[in-house]
């Protein structure tokens, strides 16, 4: 019986390695840092929202003319400690409006048994973030109380001090964790690609022995690494977008502190990080194998 026996041979292509596992590993690593980056963005927006609600109340004396009140308003409006970029940085609340708000919230009309409105006309001031320290607020209070038409300046000193301390501590912890996580992600991607390229070490050596130039050998690895890095970044960004969409649907209050611009910048950073780390890791791995002797390759 005459027959032909055919043998199938698997030829390795220069620059090829298990793409699916590499892309999955890089994508998960980038997704992890993307989640943490999103937490940092939300925490910063929450910090901004909290600081925007830090206000001081400037109460005017009972017998203050409209002219005197406008002088106070003009001086406060030009103060350097006021949040300059906000149209509502200074708000005037008359004692009549304050009484109506109090009655609406409590359901009790105190004017009926007091016979008068004991409240004062007041200004609510939004203070610039650079002047929200304990010392700065105390200095601002003393400065405003020197005005002849001002009766009293009040703000929640204990609350503001507590907010500033907590924000500082949370910021330091988050920055530290982001730095550690970024280092872990870079090392993880680097090791993943080094292990993937390990199977190509003899092929790299063979190409080197037949006279292939260094750049000719490196080029297919770097090209594939760049594609895998970008694709992994896209996948990680897609997963992050899906997670944010799902979370905001469940917790609608998150929309109040959602900064879409920053989140888009984060997703673009994931693409760039995936590309850069994949390229650098592949370049280092291939360069290492090019320098090793045949005995060292084993």
XYZ file of C-alpha atoms in Angstrom:
298
model
C 0.000 0.000 0.000
C 1.510 3.209 -1.162
C 0.583 6.338 0.645
C 1.874 9.653 1.625
C 2.219 10.713 5.165
C 1.815 14.435 5.687
C 3.241 16.132 8.694
C 1.867 19.391 9.894
C 4.445 21.836 11.133
C 3.748 24.870 13.202
C 5.956 27.716 12.166
C 6.510 30.537 14.527
C 6.292 33.962 13.043
C 8.741 36.595 14.227
C 7.009 38.827 16.706
C 4.128 36.465 17.427
C 3.107 35.261 20.879
C -0.168 34.362 22.674
C -2.042 37.566 21.910
C -5.310 36.858 23.723
C -3.742 36.189 27.109
C -1.397 39.184 26.774
C -4.207 41.575 25.788
C -6.438 40.240 28.585
C -3.693 40.695 31.186
C -2.805 44.225 30.069
C -6.497 45.200 29.800
C -7.252 44.047 33.348
C -4.181 45.863 34.681
C -5.170 49.094 32.929
C -8.794 48.678 34.039
C -7.652 48.408 37.665
C -5.727 51.655 37.496
C -8.610 53.243 35.572
C -11.041 52.394 38.386
C -8.702 53.904 40.934
C -8.155 56.944 38.722
C -11.931 57.421 38.509
C -12.136 57.271 42.319
C -9.527 60.025 42.518
C -11.483 62.168 40.042
C -14.746 61.698 41.952
C -13.007 62.476 45.263
C -11.559 65.696 43.798
C -14.977 66.740 42.494
C -16.513 65.967 45.887
C -13.791 68.064 47.506
C -14.587 70.918 45.125
C -18.324 70.640 45.855
C -17.699 70.657 49.611
C -15.435 73.695 49.390
C -17.974 75.528 47.244
C -20.456 75.206 50.105
C -18.069 76.730 52.627
C -19.481 80.202 53.172
C -19.326 82.903 55.779
C -22.302 85.018 56.836
C -21.914 88.768 57.209
C -24.790 90.203 59.277
C -25.523 93.912 59.026
C -26.687 96.179 61.827
C -30.424 96.756 62.186
C -30.441 100.454 61.370
C -28.382 100.442 58.175
C -29.363 102.624 55.239
C -29.413 101.350 51.676
C -26.422 103.539 50.861
C -24.365 102.050 53.714
C -25.372 98.545 52.716
C -24.282 99.123 49.109
C -20.922 100.432 50.332
C -20.408 97.194 52.247
C -21.436 95.159 49.207
C -19.031 97.067 46.955
C -16.141 96.534 49.357
C -16.908 92.829 49.769
C -17.251 92.324 46.000
C -13.759 93.704 45.390
C -12.116 91.659 48.158
C -9.355 89.295 47.000
C -10.579 86.483 49.260
C -13.880 86.184 47.377
C -14.279 83.380 44.814
C -13.821 85.573 41.748
C -14.991 83.097 39.091
C -18.415 82.546 40.624
C -21.346 84.888 39.899
C -22.946 83.724 43.149
C -19.847 84.325 45.252
C -21.724 87.062 47.092
C -25.456 86.875 47.831
C -27.639 89.345 49.690
C -30.427 87.968 51.876
C -32.773 90.504 53.400
C -34.196 89.902 56.851
C -37.671 89.574 55.298
C -36.487 86.803 52.975
C -34.680 85.125 55.866
C -37.883 85.210 57.948
C -39.929 83.704 55.118
C -37.384 80.912 54.675
C -37.377 80.172 58.407
C -41.188 80.018 58.511
C -41.269 77.803 55.425
C -38.766 75.350 56.927
C -40.153 75.261 60.484
C -43.835 76.067 59.930
C -43.775 78.578 62.815
C -44.213 82.328 62.426
C -42.070 83.816 65.203
C -43.137 87.344 64.216
C -46.640 86.780 65.664
C -45.496 86.382 69.265
C -42.366 88.569 69.049
C -44.150 91.394 67.323
C -41.156 92.132 65.125
C -38.519 90.544 62.921
C -35.293 90.223 64.971
C -33.253 88.915 62.041
C -30.593 90.941 60.228
C -29.901 91.642 56.592
C -26.963 89.452 55.601
C -24.464 88.646 52.892
C -23.369 85.099 52.115
C -19.791 85.016 50.867
C -18.154 82.152 49.007
C -14.499 82.178 49.903
C -11.733 81.314 47.472
C -10.119 77.908 48.145
C -6.763 79.585 48.835
C -8.298 81.455 51.788
C -10.157 78.581 53.463
C -7.548 77.781 56.101
C -8.263 78.451 59.775
C -5.848 81.381 59.921
C -7.108 83.008 56.704
C -10.769 82.792 57.743
C -9.989 84.293 61.153
C -8.173 87.178 59.447
C -11.066 87.706 57.005
C -13.565 87.735 59.876
C -11.581 90.351 61.782
C -11.215 92.479 58.643
C -14.940 92.464 57.813
C -16.036 93.138 61.407
C -14.114 96.432 61.320
C -16.669 97.804 58.835
C -19.037 100.234 60.628
C -22.227 98.747 59.164
C -21.348 95.131 60.054
C -22.985 93.600 63.108
C -21.375 90.140 63.121
C -19.429 87.687 60.946
C -20.104 84.003 61.426
C -18.930 80.702 59.926
C -18.768 77.070 61.039
C -15.158 77.086 62.201
C -15.079 73.523 63.558
C -16.727 72.093 60.436
C -14.373 73.913 58.068
C -11.307 72.820 60.011
C -12.537 69.211 60.023
C -13.238 69.313 56.272
C -9.770 70.686 55.499
C -8.058 68.034 57.629
C -10.066 65.166 56.147
C -9.556 66.372 52.575
C -5.792 66.611 53.113
C -5.579 63.127 54.625
C -7.788 61.531 51.960
C -5.785 63.244 49.209
C -2.463 61.954 50.543
C -3.797 58.406 50.932
C -5.269 58.356 47.413
C -2.109 59.762 45.827
C -0.001 57.171 47.650
C -2.249 54.315 46.570
C -2.314 55.542 42.957
C 1.502 55.670 42.896
C 1.783 52.139 44.299
C -0.899 50.786 41.957
C 0.729 52.445 38.941
C 4.045 50.805 39.816
C 2.356 47.408 40.211
C 0.554 47.788 36.864
C 3.769 48.737 35.044
C 5.601 45.754 36.549
C 2.695 43.424 35.738
C 2.541 44.485 32.091
C 6.328 44.302 31.828
C 6.438 40.751 33.232
C 3.503 39.649 31.074
C 5.260 40.731 27.885
C 8.614 39.300 28.976
C 7.003 35.912 29.576
C 5.211 36.118 26.224
C 8.465 36.888 24.410
C 10.289 34.090 26.214
C 8.973 31.594 23.649
C 10.537 33.683 20.872
C 14.084 33.764 22.256
C 15.474 31.031 19.976
C 13.817 32.560 16.924
C 15.395 35.882 17.833
C 18.761 34.132 18.128
C 18.313 32.390 14.766
C 17.519 35.686 13.043
C 20.580 37.199 14.654
C 22.812 34.353 13.436
C 21.715 34.722 9.790
C 22.740 38.365 9.863
C 19.446 40.181 10.542
C 19.947 43.705 11.823
C 18.923 44.611 15.354
C 16.121 46.949 14.217
C 14.810 44.360 11.737
C 14.370 41.877 14.600
C 12.868 44.386 17.010
C 10.415 45.978 14.567
C 7.730 43.229 14.447
C 7.783 42.878 18.234
C 7.395 46.629 18.772
C 4.677 46.856 16.119
C 2.660 44.063 17.710
C 3.261 45.450 21.209
C 1.941 48.867 20.153
C -1.215 47.286 18.695
C -1.764 45.197 21.815
C -1.159 48.203 24.068
C -3.675 50.381 22.207
C -6.250 47.573 21.997
C -5.843 46.861 25.714
C -6.311 50.558 26.458
C -9.512 50.609 24.389
C -10.851 47.525 26.165
C -9.954 48.940 29.603
C -11.610 52.273 28.721
C -14.730 50.461 27.525
C -14.930 48.458 30.748
C -14.434 51.622 32.790
C -17.155 53.443 30.827
C -19.547 50.520 31.367
C -18.776 50.456 35.096
C -19.319 54.228 35.473
C -22.597 54.071 33.501
C -23.867 51.169 35.603
C -22.854 52.856 38.875
C -24.412 56.237 38.038
C -27.683 54.516 37.123
C -27.733 52.834 40.521
C -26.476 55.896 42.439
C -27.858 58.962 40.655
C -26.207 61.355 43.148
C -22.838 60.536 41.549
C -23.887 62.598 38.518
C -23.619 65.711 40.680
C -19.864 65.185 41.077
C -19.159 63.609 37.684
C -16.564 65.399 35.587
C -16.879 63.980 32.071
C -13.875 65.939 30.791
C -11.576 64.442 33.426
C -12.972 60.955 32.836
C -12.312 61.237 29.091
C -8.778 62.395 29.856
C -8.384 59.357 32.126
C -9.514 56.994 29.356
C -7.113 58.638 26.898
C -4.355 58.209 29.485
C -5.119 54.480 29.678
C -4.556 54.184 25.924
C -1.294 56.114 26.162
C -0.130 54.149 29.207
C -0.891 50.827 27.516
C 0.989 51.895 24.385
C 4.066 53.278 26.172
C 4.452 50.467 28.718
C 3.940 47.758 26.077
C 6.494 49.347 23.753
C 9.109 49.919 26.454
C 8.634 46.436 27.945
C 8.906 44.725 24.546
C 11.949 46.779 23.592
C 13.724 45.876 26.835
C 12.818 42.177 26.565
C 13.975 41.831 22.944
C 17.151 43.792 23.676
C 17.878 41.439 26.572
C 17.510 38.312 24.399
C 19.700 39.869 21.692
C 22.518 40.237 24.205
C 22.316 36.723 25.684
C 24.575 33.888 24.577
C 23.166 30.547 23.396
C 23.905 28.927 26.770
C 22.151 31.751 28.595
C 19.072 31.369 26.395
C 18.631 27.851 27.743
